[in-house]
PDB file of C-alpha atoms in Angstrom:
ATOM      1  CA  MET L   1      84.622 -66.003  35.649  1.00  0.00           C
ATOM      2  CA  PHE L   2      85.403 -62.217  35.303  1.00  0.00           C
ATOM      3  CA  ASP L   3      88.208 -62.365  33.047  1.00  0.00           C
ATOM      4  CA  ASN L   4      86.742 -63.984  30.039  1.00  0.00           C
ATOM      5  CA  PRO L   5      86.326 -61.436  26.896  1.00  0.00           C
ATOM      6  CA  GLN L   6      82.848 -60.455  25.505  1.00  0.00           C
ATOM      7  CA  HIS L   7      81.645 -62.184  22.488  1.00  0.00           C
ATOM      8  CA  PRO L   8      82.986 -60.264  19.449  1.00  0.00           C
ATOM      9  CA  ASP L   9      79.369 -59.823  17.825  1.00  0.00           C
ATOM     10  CA  GLU L  10      78.070 -58.329  21.376  1.00  0.00           C
ATOM     11  CA  GLN L  11      75.511 -55.642  20.660  1.00  0.00           C
ATOM     12  CA  PRO L  12      74.770 -52.325  22.400  1.00  0.00           C
ATOM     13  CA  PRO L  13      72.245 -52.691  25.380  1.00  0.00           C
ATOM     14  CA  LYS L  14      68.776 -52.967  23.801  1.00  0.00           C
ATOM     15  CA  ASP L  15      67.445 -50.279  26.069  1.00  0.00           C
ATOM     16  CA  LEU L  16      69.685 -47.838  24.255  1.00  0.00           C
ATOM     17  CA  ALA L  17      68.673 -49.178  20.686  1.00  0.00           C
ATOM     18  CA  ARG L  18      65.133 -49.136  21.606  1.00  0.00           C
ATOM     19  CA  LEU L  19      65.397 -45.299  22.377  1.00  0.00           C
ATOM     20  CA  GLY L  20      66.992 -44.536  19.310  1.00  0.00           C
ATOM     21  CA  THR L  21      69.704 -42.433  20.472  1.00  0.00           C
ATOM     22  CA  SER L  22      72.863 -42.666  22.523  1.00  0.00           C
ATOM     23  CA  PRO L  23      74.513 -40.814  25.424  1.00  0.00           C
ATOM     24  CA  LEU L  24      76.885 -39.547  22.695  1.00  0.00           C
ATOM     25  CA  ASN L  25      74.182 -37.434  21.484  1.00  0.00           C
ATOM     26  CA  GLY L  26      71.733 -37.124  24.171  1.00  0.00           C
ATOM     27  CA  LEU L  27      71.529 -35.356  27.760  1.00  0.00           C
ATOM     28  CA  VAL L  28      73.924 -37.182  30.073  1.00  0.00           C
ATOM     29  CA  ILE L  29      73.540 -36.515  33.761  1.00  0.00           C
ATOM     30  CA  LEU L  30      76.839 -37.676  35.710  1.00  0.00           C
ATOM     31  CA  ASP L  31      75.898 -38.234  39.482  1.00  0.00           C
ATOM     32  CA  THR L  32      79.313 -38.291  41.148  1.00  0.00           C
ATOM     33  CA  ASP L  33      80.864 -38.333  44.758  1.00  0.00           C
ATOM     34  CA  ILE L  34      83.950 -36.688  43.155  1.00  0.00           C
ATOM     35  CA  ALA L  35      87.014 -35.730  45.341  1.00  0.00           C
ATOM     36  CA  TYR L  36      87.131 -39.168  47.604  1.00  0.00           C
ATOM     37  CA  ASP L  37      88.045 -42.240  45.583  1.00  0.00           C
ATOM     38  CA  PRO L  38      89.672 -40.727  42.320  1.00  0.00           C
ATOM     39  CA  ASP L  39      88.055 -43.074  40.172  1.00  0.00           C
ATOM     40  CA  ASP L  40      85.186 -40.714  40.101  1.00  0.00           C
ATOM     41  CA  PHE L  41      87.401 -37.989  38.779  1.00  0.00           C
ATOM     42  CA  VAL L  42      88.786 -40.205  36.013  1.00  0.00           C
ATOM     43  CA  ALA L  43      85.298 -40.839  34.904  1.00  0.00           C
ATOM     44  CA  LEU L  44      84.468 -37.145  34.944  1.00  0.00           C
ATOM     45  CA  ALA L  45      87.426 -36.335  32.960  1.00  0.00           C
ATOM     46  CA  ILE L  46      86.601 -38.922  30.290  1.00  0.00           C
ATOM     47  CA  ALA L  47      83.092 -37.725  30.016  1.00  0.00           C
ATOM     48  CA  ALA L  48      84.041 -34.158  30.035  1.00  0.00           C
ATOM     49  CA  ARG L  49      86.236 -35.037  26.962  1.00  0.00           C
ATOM     50  CA  THR L  50      83.861 -37.272  25.336  1.00  0.00           C
ATOM     51  CA  LEU L  51      80.352 -36.212  25.866  1.00  0.00           C
ATOM     52  CA  PRO L  52      78.686 -32.892  24.173  1.00  0.00           C
ATOM     53  CA  ASP L  53      75.707 -32.587  26.287  1.00  0.00           C
ATOM     54  CA  LEU L  54      76.633 -33.145  29.816  1.00  0.00           C
ATOM     55  CA  ALA L  55      75.718 -32.063  33.236  1.00  0.00           C
ATOM     56  CA  VAL L  56      77.006 -33.020  36.604  1.00  0.00           C
ATOM     57  CA  ILE L  57      75.261 -33.377  39.978  1.00  0.00           C
ATOM     58  CA  THR L  58      77.450 -33.913  43.281  1.00  0.00           C
ATOM     59  CA  ALA L  59      76.385 -37.056  45.248  1.00  0.00           C
ATOM     60  CA  ASP L  60      77.107 -37.446  48.991  1.00  0.00           C
ATOM     61  CA  GLU L  61      77.605 -33.453  49.000  1.00  0.00           C
ATOM     62  CA  THR L  62      79.654 -32.039  51.733  1.00  0.00           C
ATOM     63  CA  ARG L  63      78.888 -28.276  52.268  1.00  0.00           C
ATOM     64  CA  GLY L  64      79.253 -27.627  48.458  1.00  0.00           C
ATOM     65  CA  ARG L  65      82.748 -28.845  48.254  1.00  0.00           C
ATOM     66  CA  ARG L  66      82.335 -31.449  45.765  1.00  0.00           C
ATOM     67  CA  ALA L  67      80.360 -29.023  43.489  1.00  0.00           C
ATOM     68  CA  GLN L  68      83.187 -26.326  43.731  1.00  0.00           C
ATOM     69  CA  LEU L  69      85.889 -29.048  42.904  1.00  0.00           C
ATOM     70  CA  ALA L  70      84.036 -30.364  40.033  1.00  0.00           C
ATOM     71  CA  ARG L  71      83.482 -26.797  38.695  1.00  0.00           C
ATOM     72  CA  ARG L  72      87.249 -26.204  39.002  1.00  0.00           C
ATOM     73  CA  ALA L  73      87.796 -29.371  36.994  1.00  0.00           C
ATOM     74  CA  LEU L  74      85.569 -28.694  34.314  1.00  0.00           C
ATOM     75  CA  ASP L  75      86.438 -25.184  33.727  1.00  0.00           C
ATOM     76  CA  SER L  76      90.183 -26.572  33.454  1.00  0.00           C
ATOM     77  CA  MET L  77      89.176 -28.836  30.554  1.00  0.00           C
ATOM     78  CA  GLY L  78      87.450 -25.761  28.833  1.00  0.00           C
ATOM     79  CA  ARG L  79      83.831 -27.217  29.743  1.00  0.00           C
ATOM     80  CA  HIS L  80      82.463 -23.998  31.075  1.00  0.00           C
ATOM     81  CA  ASP L  81      79.227 -24.970  29.390  1.00  0.00           C
ATOM     82  CA  VAL L  82      78.612 -28.061  31.740  1.00  0.00           C
ATOM     83  CA  ALA L  83      76.066 -27.374  34.548  1.00  0.00           C
ATOM     84  CA  VAL L  84      77.236 -28.511  38.071  1.00  0.00           C
ATOM     85  CA  ILE L  85      74.345 -28.890  40.344  1.00  0.00           C
ATOM     86  CA  ALA L  86      75.176 -29.410  44.242  1.00  0.00           C
ATOM     87  CA  GLY L  87      73.197 -32.329  45.155  1.00  0.00           C
ATOM     88  CA  ILE L  88      72.255 -33.464  48.812  1.00  0.00           C
ATOM     89  CA  ASP L  89      74.478 -33.232  51.673  1.00  0.00           C
ATOM     90  CA  LEU L  90      74.884 -36.622  53.540  1.00  0.00           C
ATOM     91  CA  GLY L  91      77.329 -35.186  56.037  1.00  0.00           C
ATOM     92  CA  GLY L  92      80.202 -37.381  54.955  1.00  0.00           C
ATOM     93  CA  GLU L  93      83.028 -34.901  56.152  1.00  0.00           C
ATOM     94  CA  HIS L  94      85.540 -37.573  56.013  1.00  0.00           C
ATOM     95  CA  ARG L  95      84.837 -38.601  52.366  1.00  0.00           C
ATOM     96  CA  PHE L  96      86.197 -35.288  50.790  1.00  0.00           C
ATOM     97  CA  LEU L  97      90.022 -35.145  50.315  1.00  0.00           C
ATOM     98  CA  MET L  98      90.671 -31.999  48.184  1.00  0.00           C
ATOM     99  CA  ASP L  99      90.320 -29.138  50.551  1.00  0.00           C
ATOM    100  CA  GLY L 100      93.469 -27.772  49.715  1.00  0.00           C
ATOM    101  CA  TYR L 101      92.295 -27.380  45.917  1.00  0.00           C
ATOM    102  CA  LEU L 102      89.171 -25.215  46.681  1.00  0.00           C
ATOM    103  CA  ASP L 103      88.925 -21.683  45.503  1.00  0.00           C
ATOM    104  CA  GLN L 104      87.081 -20.430  48.392  1.00  0.00           C
ATOM    105  CA  PRO L 105      86.465 -22.231  51.931  1.00  0.00           C
ATOM    106  CA  PRO L 106      83.564 -24.362  52.319  1.00  0.00           C
ATOM    107  CA  SER L 107      80.633 -23.059  54.826  1.00  0.00           C
ATOM    108  CA  GLN L 108      80.995 -24.233  58.067  1.00  0.00           C
ATOM    109  CA  PRO L 109      78.560 -27.235  59.330  1.00  0.00           C
ATOM    110  CA  ASP L 110      75.159 -25.779  60.419  1.00  0.00           C
ATOM    111  CA  ASP L 111      74.053 -27.314  63.459  1.00  0.00           C
ATOM    112  CA  THR L 112      71.444 -24.531  64.159  1.00  0.00           C
ATOM    113  CA  PRO L 113      67.469 -25.409  64.593  1.00  0.00           C
ATOM    114  CA  GLY L 114      67.272 -23.908  60.952  1.00  0.00           C
ATOM    115  CA  HIS L 115      69.203 -26.970  59.499  1.00  0.00           C
ATOM    116  CA  ALA L 116      65.889 -28.666  58.558  1.00  0.00           C
ATOM    117  CA  ASP L 117      65.035 -25.689  56.482  1.00  0.00           C
ATOM    118  CA  ASP L 118      68.289 -25.791  54.834  1.00  0.00           C
ATOM    119  CA  LEU L 119      67.631 -29.362  53.749  1.00  0.00           C
ATOM    120  CA  THR L 120      64.340 -28.539  52.270  1.00  0.00           C
ATOM    121  CA  ASN L 121      65.901 -25.610  50.274  1.00  0.00           C
ATOM    122  CA  ALA L 122      68.631 -28.077  48.908  1.00  0.00           C
ATOM    123  CA  VAL L 123      65.869 -30.579  47.927  1.00  0.00           C
ATOM    124  CA  ASP L 124      63.989 -27.926  46.310  1.00  0.00           C
ATOM    125  CA  GLY L 125      66.889 -26.440  44.675  1.00  0.00           C
ATOM    126  CA  LEU L 126      68.057 -29.916  43.430  1.00  0.00           C
ATOM    127  CA  VAL L 127      64.482 -30.740  41.981  1.00  0.00           C
ATOM    128  CA  ASP L 128      64.108 -27.401  40.109  1.00  0.00           C
ATOM    129  CA  ALA L 129      67.695 -27.435  38.716  1.00  0.00           C
ATOM    130  CA  VAL L 130      67.325 -31.093  37.208  1.00  0.00           C
ATOM    131  CA  THR L 131      63.562 -30.420  35.913  1.00  0.00           C
ATOM    132  CA  ARG L 132      64.835 -27.337  34.070  1.00  0.00           C
ATOM    133  CA  LEU L 133      67.730 -29.255  32.789  1.00  0.00           C
ATOM    134  CA  CYS L 134      65.490 -32.053  31.585  1.00  0.00           C
ATOM    135  CA  THR L 135      63.270 -29.548  29.629  1.00  0.00           C
ATOM    136  CA  THR L 136      66.161 -28.713  27.434  1.00  0.00           C
ATOM    137  CA  THR L 137      65.679 -32.088  25.685  1.00  0.00           C
ATOM    138  CA  THR L 138      62.572 -34.106  24.522  1.00  0.00           C
ATOM    139  CA  GLY L 139      64.653 -37.420  24.343  1.00  0.00           C
ATOM    140  CA  PRO L 140      66.061 -39.862  26.835  1.00  0.00           C
ATOM    141  CA  ILE L 141      67.932 -38.714  29.856  1.00  0.00           C
ATOM    142  CA  PHE L 142      71.056 -40.663  30.654  1.00  0.00           C
ATOM    143  CA  TRP L 143      71.758 -40.952  34.232  1.00  0.00           C
ATOM    144  CA  ILE L 144      75.002 -42.447  35.313  1.00  0.00           C
ATOM    145  CA  GLY L 145      75.136 -43.134  39.045  1.00  0.00           C
ATOM    146  CA  MET L 146      78.772 -43.227  40.428  1.00  0.00           C
ATOM    147  CA  GLY L 147      77.732 -42.500  44.221  1.00  0.00           C
ATOM    148  CA  PRO L 148      74.794 -42.925  46.607  1.00  0.00           C
ATOM    149  CA  MET L 149      71.292 -42.794  44.972  1.00  0.00           C
ATOM    150  CA  THR L 150      70.156 -39.904  47.112  1.00  0.00           C
ATOM    151  CA  ASN L 151      69.895 -37.268  44.277  1.00  0.00           C
ATOM    152  CA  LEU L 152      68.054 -39.729  41.887  1.00  0.00           C
ATOM    153  CA  ALA L 153      65.659 -40.923  44.843  1.00  0.00           C
ATOM    154  CA  VAL L 154      64.706 -37.068  45.580  1.00  0.00           C
ATOM    155  CA  VAL L 155      64.211 -36.086  41.898  1.00  0.00           C
ATOM    156  CA  LEU L 156      62.033 -39.093  40.993  1.00  0.00           C
ATOM    157  CA  SER L 157      59.937 -38.614  44.357  1.00  0.00           C
ATOM    158  CA  SER L 158      59.262 -35.143  43.257  1.00  0.00           C
ATOM    159  CA  VAL L 159      58.945 -35.577  39.501  1.00  0.00           C
ATOM    160  CA  PRO L 160      57.949 -39.167  39.052  1.00  0.00           C
ATOM    161  CA  ASP L 161      57.184 -38.781  35.374  1.00  0.00           C
ATOM    162  CA  LEU L 162      61.040 -38.242  34.542  1.00  0.00           C
ATOM    163  CA  ALA L 163      61.493 -42.036  35.552  1.00  0.00           C
ATOM    164  CA  GLU L 164      59.836 -42.760  32.110  1.00  0.00           C
ATOM    165  CA  ARG L 165      62.611 -40.720  30.271  1.00  0.00           C
ATOM    166  CA  MET L 166      65.522 -42.035  32.463  1.00  0.00           C
ATOM    167  CA  VAL L 167      67.996 -44.659  31.154  1.00  0.00           C
ATOM    168  CA  VAL L 168      69.867 -45.245  34.622  1.00  0.00           C
ATOM    169  CA  THR L 169      73.050 -46.896  34.697  1.00  0.00           C
ATOM    170  CA  GLN L 170      74.269 -47.429  38.528  1.00  0.00           C
ATOM    171  CA  MET L 171      77.510 -48.459  40.038  1.00  0.00           C
ATOM    172  CA  GLY L 172      76.670 -50.697  42.966  1.00  0.00           C
ATOM    173  CA  GLY L 173      75.080 -53.725  44.402  1.00  0.00           C
ATOM    174  CA  TRP L 174      76.568 -57.298  44.522  1.00  0.00           C
ATOM    175  CA  LEU L 175      75.199 -60.596  44.079  1.00  0.00           C
ATOM    176  CA  ASP L 176      77.731 -63.146  44.679  1.00  0.00           C
ATOM    177  CA  CYS L 177      81.221 -61.644  45.521  1.00  0.00           C
ATOM    178  CA  TYR L 178      81.876 -58.526  47.896  1.00  0.00           C
ATOM    179  CA  ARG L 179      84.520 -57.707  50.482  1.00  0.00           C
ATOM    180  CA  ASP L 180      82.000 -57.509  53.225  1.00  0.00           C
ATOM    181  CA  LYS L 181      78.799 -59.825  52.833  1.00  0.00           C
ATOM    182  CA  THR L 182      77.125 -58.560  55.939  1.00  0.00           C
ATOM    183  CA  ARG L 183      76.095 -55.223  54.162  1.00  0.00           C
ATOM    184  CA  ALA L 184      75.232 -53.623  50.844  1.00  0.00           C
ATOM    185  CA  SER L 185      78.094 -52.438  48.595  1.00  0.00           C
ATOM    186  CA  HIS L 186      79.266 -48.725  49.470  1.00  0.00           C
ATOM    187  CA  ASN L 187      76.919 -46.713  47.224  1.00  0.00           C
ATOM    188  CA  PHE L 188      73.848 -48.580  48.383  1.00  0.00           C
ATOM    189  CA  HIS L 189      75.112 -48.735  52.040  1.00  0.00           C
ATOM    190  CA  THR L 190      75.648 -45.012  52.424  1.00  0.00           C
ATOM    191  CA  ASP L 191      72.103 -44.291  51.961  1.00  0.00           C
ATOM    192  CA  PRO L 192      69.957 -47.511  51.715  1.00  0.00           C
ATOM    193  CA  VAL L 193      66.631 -45.966  51.699  1.00  0.00           C
ATOM    194  CA  SER L 194      67.276 -43.838  48.627  1.00  0.00           C
ATOM    195  CA  ALA L 195      68.863 -46.712  46.888  1.00  0.00           C
ATOM    196  CA  GLY L 196      65.818 -48.863  47.594  1.00  0.00           C
ATOM    197  CA  LEU L 197      63.404 -46.328  46.599  1.00  0.00           C
ATOM    198  CA  ALA L 198      65.124 -45.358  43.312  1.00  0.00           C
ATOM    199  CA  LEU L 199      65.678 -48.967  42.424  1.00  0.00           C
ATOM    200  CA  ARG L 200      61.799 -49.428  42.665  1.00  0.00           C
ATOM    201  CA  LEU L 201      61.159 -46.346  40.589  1.00  0.00           C
ATOM    202  CA  ILE L 202      63.248 -46.866  37.518  1.00  0.00           C
ATOM    203  CA  ARG L 203      62.262 -48.922  34.798  1.00  0.00           C
ATOM    204  CA  MET L 204      64.856 -51.700  34.204  1.00  0.00           C
ATOM    205  CA  PRO L 205      67.699 -50.187  35.916  1.00  0.00           C
ATOM    206  CA  ARG L 206      71.360 -51.172  34.717  1.00  0.00           C
ATOM    207  CA  LEU L 207      73.626 -52.163  37.627  1.00  0.00           C
ATOM    208  CA  VAL L 208      77.321 -52.350  37.055  1.00  0.00           C
ATOM    209  CA  LEU L 209      77.897 -54.898  40.047  1.00  0.00           C
ATOM    210  CA  SER L 210      80.748 -54.509  42.615  1.00  0.00           C
ATOM    211  CA  ASP L 211      81.228 -58.374  41.915  1.00  0.00           C
ATOM    212  CA  PHE L 212      82.967 -57.069  38.511  1.00  0.00           C
ATOM    213  CA  THR L 213      84.321 -53.717  39.607  1.00  0.00           C
ATOM    214  CA  ASN L 214      86.414 -54.998  42.601  1.00  0.00           C
ATOM    215  CA  SER L 215      88.915 -56.505  40.181  1.00  0.00           C
ATOM    216  CA  SER L 216      92.549 -56.159  40.769  1.00  0.00           C
ATOM    217  CA  THR L 217      92.770 -56.290  36.897  1.00  0.00           C
ATOM    218  CA  ILE L 218      91.499 -52.539  36.897  1.00  0.00           C
ATOM    219  CA  GLU L 219      93.156 -51.274  40.114  1.00  0.00           C
ATOM    220  CA  VAL L 220      95.479 -48.112  39.766  1.00  0.00           C
ATOM    221  CA  THR L 221      98.399 -47.861  42.210  1.00  0.00           C
ATOM    222  CA  ASN L 222     100.938 -45.274  43.222  1.00  0.00           C
ATOM    223  CA  ASP L 223     103.303 -46.758  40.384  1.00  0.00           C
ATOM    224  CA  SER L 224     101.061 -46.893  37.557  1.00  0.00           C
ATOM    225  CA  ALA L 225     102.132 -45.364  34.230  1.00  0.00           C
ATOM    226  CA  MET L 226      98.818 -43.499  34.102  1.00  0.00           C
ATOM    227  CA  LEU L 227      99.950 -41.606  37.351  1.00  0.00           C
ATOM    228  CA  ARG L 228     103.482 -40.744  35.937  1.00  0.00           C
ATOM    229  CA  ARG L 229     101.491 -38.941  32.924  1.00  0.00           C
ATOM    230  CA  LEU L 230      99.160 -37.145  35.309  1.00  0.00           C
ATOM    231  CA  ARG L 231     102.131 -35.962  37.770  1.00  0.00           C
ATOM    232  CA  SER L 232     103.968 -34.439  34.702  1.00  0.00           C
ATOM    233  CA  SER L 233     105.169 -30.965  34.974  1.00  0.00           C
ATOM    234  CA  THR L 234     103.930 -30.324  31.598  1.00  0.00           C
ATOM    235  CA  ALA L 235     100.395 -31.963  32.258  1.00  0.00           C
ATOM    236  CA  PRO L 236      97.458 -29.728  32.159  1.00  0.00           C
ATOM    237  CA  GLU L 237      95.609 -28.389  35.330  1.00  0.00           C
ATOM    238  CA  TRP L 238      92.848 -31.059  35.410  1.00  0.00           C
ATOM    239  CA  ALA L 239      95.567 -33.771  35.123  1.00  0.00           C
ATOM    240  CA  ARG L 240      97.541 -32.415  38.009  1.00  0.00           C
ATOM    241  CA  LEU L 241      94.198 -32.126  39.966  1.00  0.00           C
ATOM    242  CA  LEU L 242      93.358 -35.738  39.249  1.00  0.00           C
ATOM    243  CA  ALA L 243      96.863 -36.553  40.288  1.00  0.00           C
ATOM    244  CA  ALA L 244      96.525 -34.871  43.545  1.00  0.00           C
ATOM    245  CA  ASN L 245      93.256 -36.686  44.288  1.00  0.00           C
ATOM    246  CA  PHE L 246      95.028 -39.993  43.586  1.00  0.00           C
ATOM    247  CA  ASP L 247      97.933 -38.931  45.934  1.00  0.00           C
ATOM    248  CA  ALA L 248      95.583 -38.106  48.737  1.00  0.00           C
ATOM    249  CA  TRP L 249      93.587 -41.471  48.400  1.00  0.00           C
ATOM    250  CA  PHE L 250      96.972 -43.265  48.570  1.00  0.00           C
ATOM    251  CA  LEU L 251      97.523 -41.973  52.239  1.00  0.00           C
ATOM    252  CA  ARG L 252      94.668 -43.925  52.809  1.00  0.00           C
ATOM    253  CA  ARG L 253      94.673 -47.020  50.565  1.00  0.00           C
ATOM    254  CA  SER L 254      97.185 -48.576  48.406  1.00  0.00           C
ATOM    255  CA  GLY L 255      95.089 -48.670  45.150  1.00  0.00           C
ATOM    256  CA  SER L 256      91.949 -47.369  43.365  1.00  0.00           C
ATOM    257  CA  TRP L 257      89.731 -49.782  41.486  1.00  0.00           C
ATOM    258  CA  MET L 258      88.313 -47.956  38.416  1.00  0.00           C
ATOM    259  CA  HIS L 259      84.732 -48.727  39.287  1.00  0.00           C
ATOM    260  CA  ASP L 260      83.314 -45.650  37.711  1.00  0.00           C
ATOM    261  CA  PRO L 261      85.133 -45.336  34.656  1.00  0.00           C
ATOM    262  CA  LEU L 262      83.854 -48.910  33.956  1.00  0.00           C
ATOM    263  CA  THR L 263      80.260 -47.754  34.764  1.00  0.00           C
ATOM    264  CA  LEU L 264      80.830 -44.861  32.380  1.00  0.00           C
ATOM    265  CA  SER L 265      81.797 -47.108  29.637  1.00  0.00           C
ATOM    266  CA  ALA L 266      78.815 -49.416  30.009  1.00  0.00           C
ATOM    267  CA  ALA L 267      76.532 -46.421  30.273  1.00  0.00           C
ATOM    268  CA  LEU L 268      77.815 -45.246  26.850  1.00  0.00           C
ATOM    269  CA  GLY L 269      77.005 -48.592  25.236  1.00  0.00           C
ATOM    270  CA  LEU L 270      80.825 -49.506  24.696  1.00  0.00           C
ATOM    271  CA  PRO L 271      81.511 -53.227  24.301  1.00  0.00           C
ATOM    272  CA  PHE L 272      83.326 -53.820  27.578  1.00  0.00           C
ATOM    273  CA  VAL L 273      80.615 -54.694  29.954  1.00  0.00           C
ATOM    274  CA  THR L 274      77.872 -57.064  29.010  1.00  0.00           C
ATOM    275  CA  PHE L 275      74.613 -57.140  30.938  1.00  0.00           C
ATOM    276  CA  ARG L 276      72.035 -59.853  31.430  1.00  0.00           C
ATOM    277  CA  PRO L 277      68.290 -59.693  32.772  1.00  0.00           C
ATOM    278  CA  GLU L 278      67.859 -60.821  36.397  1.00  0.00           C
ATOM    279  CA  ARG L 279      64.807 -60.668  38.814  1.00  0.00           C
ATOM    280  CA  ILE L 280      66.137 -58.789  42.052  1.00  0.00           C
ATOM    281  CA  ARG L 281      64.683 -58.587  45.332  1.00  0.00           C
ATOM    282  CA  ILE L 282      65.670 -55.461  47.113  1.00  0.00           C
ATOM    283  CA  GLU L 283      66.158 -55.929  51.169  1.00  0.00           C
ATOM    284  CA  ARG L 284      65.577 -52.954  53.504  1.00  0.00           C
ATOM    285  CA  ASP L 285      69.417 -52.402  53.867  1.00  0.00           C
ATOM    286  CA  ALA L 286      69.656 -52.425  50.085  1.00  0.00           C
ATOM    287  CA  ARG L 287      71.467 -55.610  49.759  1.00  0.00           C
ATOM    288  CA  ILE L 288      70.132 -57.195  46.631  1.00  0.00           C
ATOM    289  CA  TYR L 289      69.382 -60.912  45.788  1.00  0.00           C
ATOM    290  CA  ARG L 290      68.117 -63.215  42.748  1.00  0.00           C
ATOM    291  CA  ASP L 291      64.400 -63.855  43.320  1.00  0.00           C
ATOM    292  CA  PRO L 292      61.985 -65.041  40.506  1.00  0.00           C
ATOM    293  CA  ASP L 293      59.519 -62.661  42.000  1.00  0.00           C
ATOM    294  CA  GLY L 294      61.663 -59.677  42.146  1.00  0.00           C
ATOM    295  CA  ARG L 295      62.030 -56.635  39.982  1.00  0.00           C
ATOM    296  CA  ALA L 296      63.356 -56.925  36.410  1.00  0.00           C
ATOM    297  CA  MET L 297      66.920 -55.321  36.189  1.00  0.00           C
ATOM    298  CA  GLN L 298      70.102 -55.547  33.880  1.00  0.00           C
ATOM    299  CA  VAL L 299      73.074 -56.704  35.797  1.00  0.00           C
ATOM    300  CA  THR L 300      76.780 -57.216  34.885  1.00  0.00           C
ATOM    301  CA  CYS L 301      77.642 -60.637  33.663  1.00  0.00           C
ATOM    302  CA  ASN L 302      80.853 -60.190  31.893  1.00  0.00           C
ATOM    303  CA  VAL L 303      83.647 -57.644  31.545  1.00  0.00           C
ATOM    304  CA  ASP L 304      86.514 -57.333  28.889  1.00  0.00           C
ATOM    305  CA  TYR L 305      89.076 -55.586  31.158  1.00  0.00           C
ATOM    306  CA  ALA L 306      91.877 -55.331  28.583  1.00  0.00           C
ATOM    307  CA  ARG L 307      89.670 -53.347  26.157  1.00  0.00           C
ATOM    308  CA  PHE L 308      88.153 -51.403  28.992  1.00  0.00           C
ATOM    309  CA  LEU L 309      91.747 -50.255  30.196  1.00  0.00           C
ATOM    310  CA  GLU L 310      93.031 -49.380  26.709  1.00  0.00           C
ATOM    311  CA  TRP L 311      89.968 -47.165  26.318  1.00  0.00           C
ATOM    312  CA  MET L 312      90.203 -45.554  29.962  1.00  0.00           C
ATOM    313  CA  HIS L 313      94.042 -44.666  29.497  1.00  0.00           C
ATOM    314  CA  ALA L 314      93.173 -43.143  26.263  1.00  0.00           C
ATOM    315  CA  GLY L 315      90.513 -41.206  27.641  1.00  0.00           C
ATOM    316  CA  VAL L 316      92.609 -39.487  30.205  1.00  0.00           C
ATOM    317  CA  SER L 317      96.036 -39.105  28.087  1.00  0.00           C
ATOM    318  CA  ALA L 318      96.860 -35.456  28.452  1.00  0.00           C
TER     319      ALA L 318
END
């Protein structure tokens, strides 16, 4: 079911056409838990080399480490203009693999009574930064979610009118196929309350389902040709950083599925991912089900993996 190519006359998503613009000439916010599974870094690299008006927010932040690594990666690609905003810290210490590549040591975990105040300050800082960012354009805001939905839920809870301007493409959720059917997929499971809230606040969210991203067709392994290029002694700094992320990941897993580059391609309206409308019920644990009385969403129904892989490999060619 997953390997059938798209129809050649498939058109870009209707919500992009309705807004009269596209992410290629509008504000794009990449919400990423970079420096764990390297597919986030791959997506960041392609976005930085493709999108003129880009900002990055770090999802599942851990003491500012993701923001620091994202800043280094972007600077190494010459994208000093891209704002990096540290998102909400979810305490996922084990979900960061790149400590040896930070320019300065991260702050130590804070277990003092003032920690609640620190969270309040982080929320206020995130909301202020995103609000200021969104005032730089009067057009739609293309939010690409590649991690837990905490940051989006925080922003929209504080500034709900931004929901009217958001075109949200989120990696996550499953309807039929997942490796553990007792729980939501990773991005929703990590913070199910925020996932449930954000999915209820967004108008017509677009979900790139784990049913389609958990495909061996888009798995990158240690002997992949892409890794040989990234590891080259003549590769630029950003490519060697990306290779280091892959190497750290391979100490844990045998491969990395390219969930987030596929999500990026869908958000850009490229003709690799096809969506269809579904009515979706969201459970308290953030698992989702088809339900005629549920919320209207767009969900993945087909992927042209071969064409996607050609695009992805071209996007990270150093």
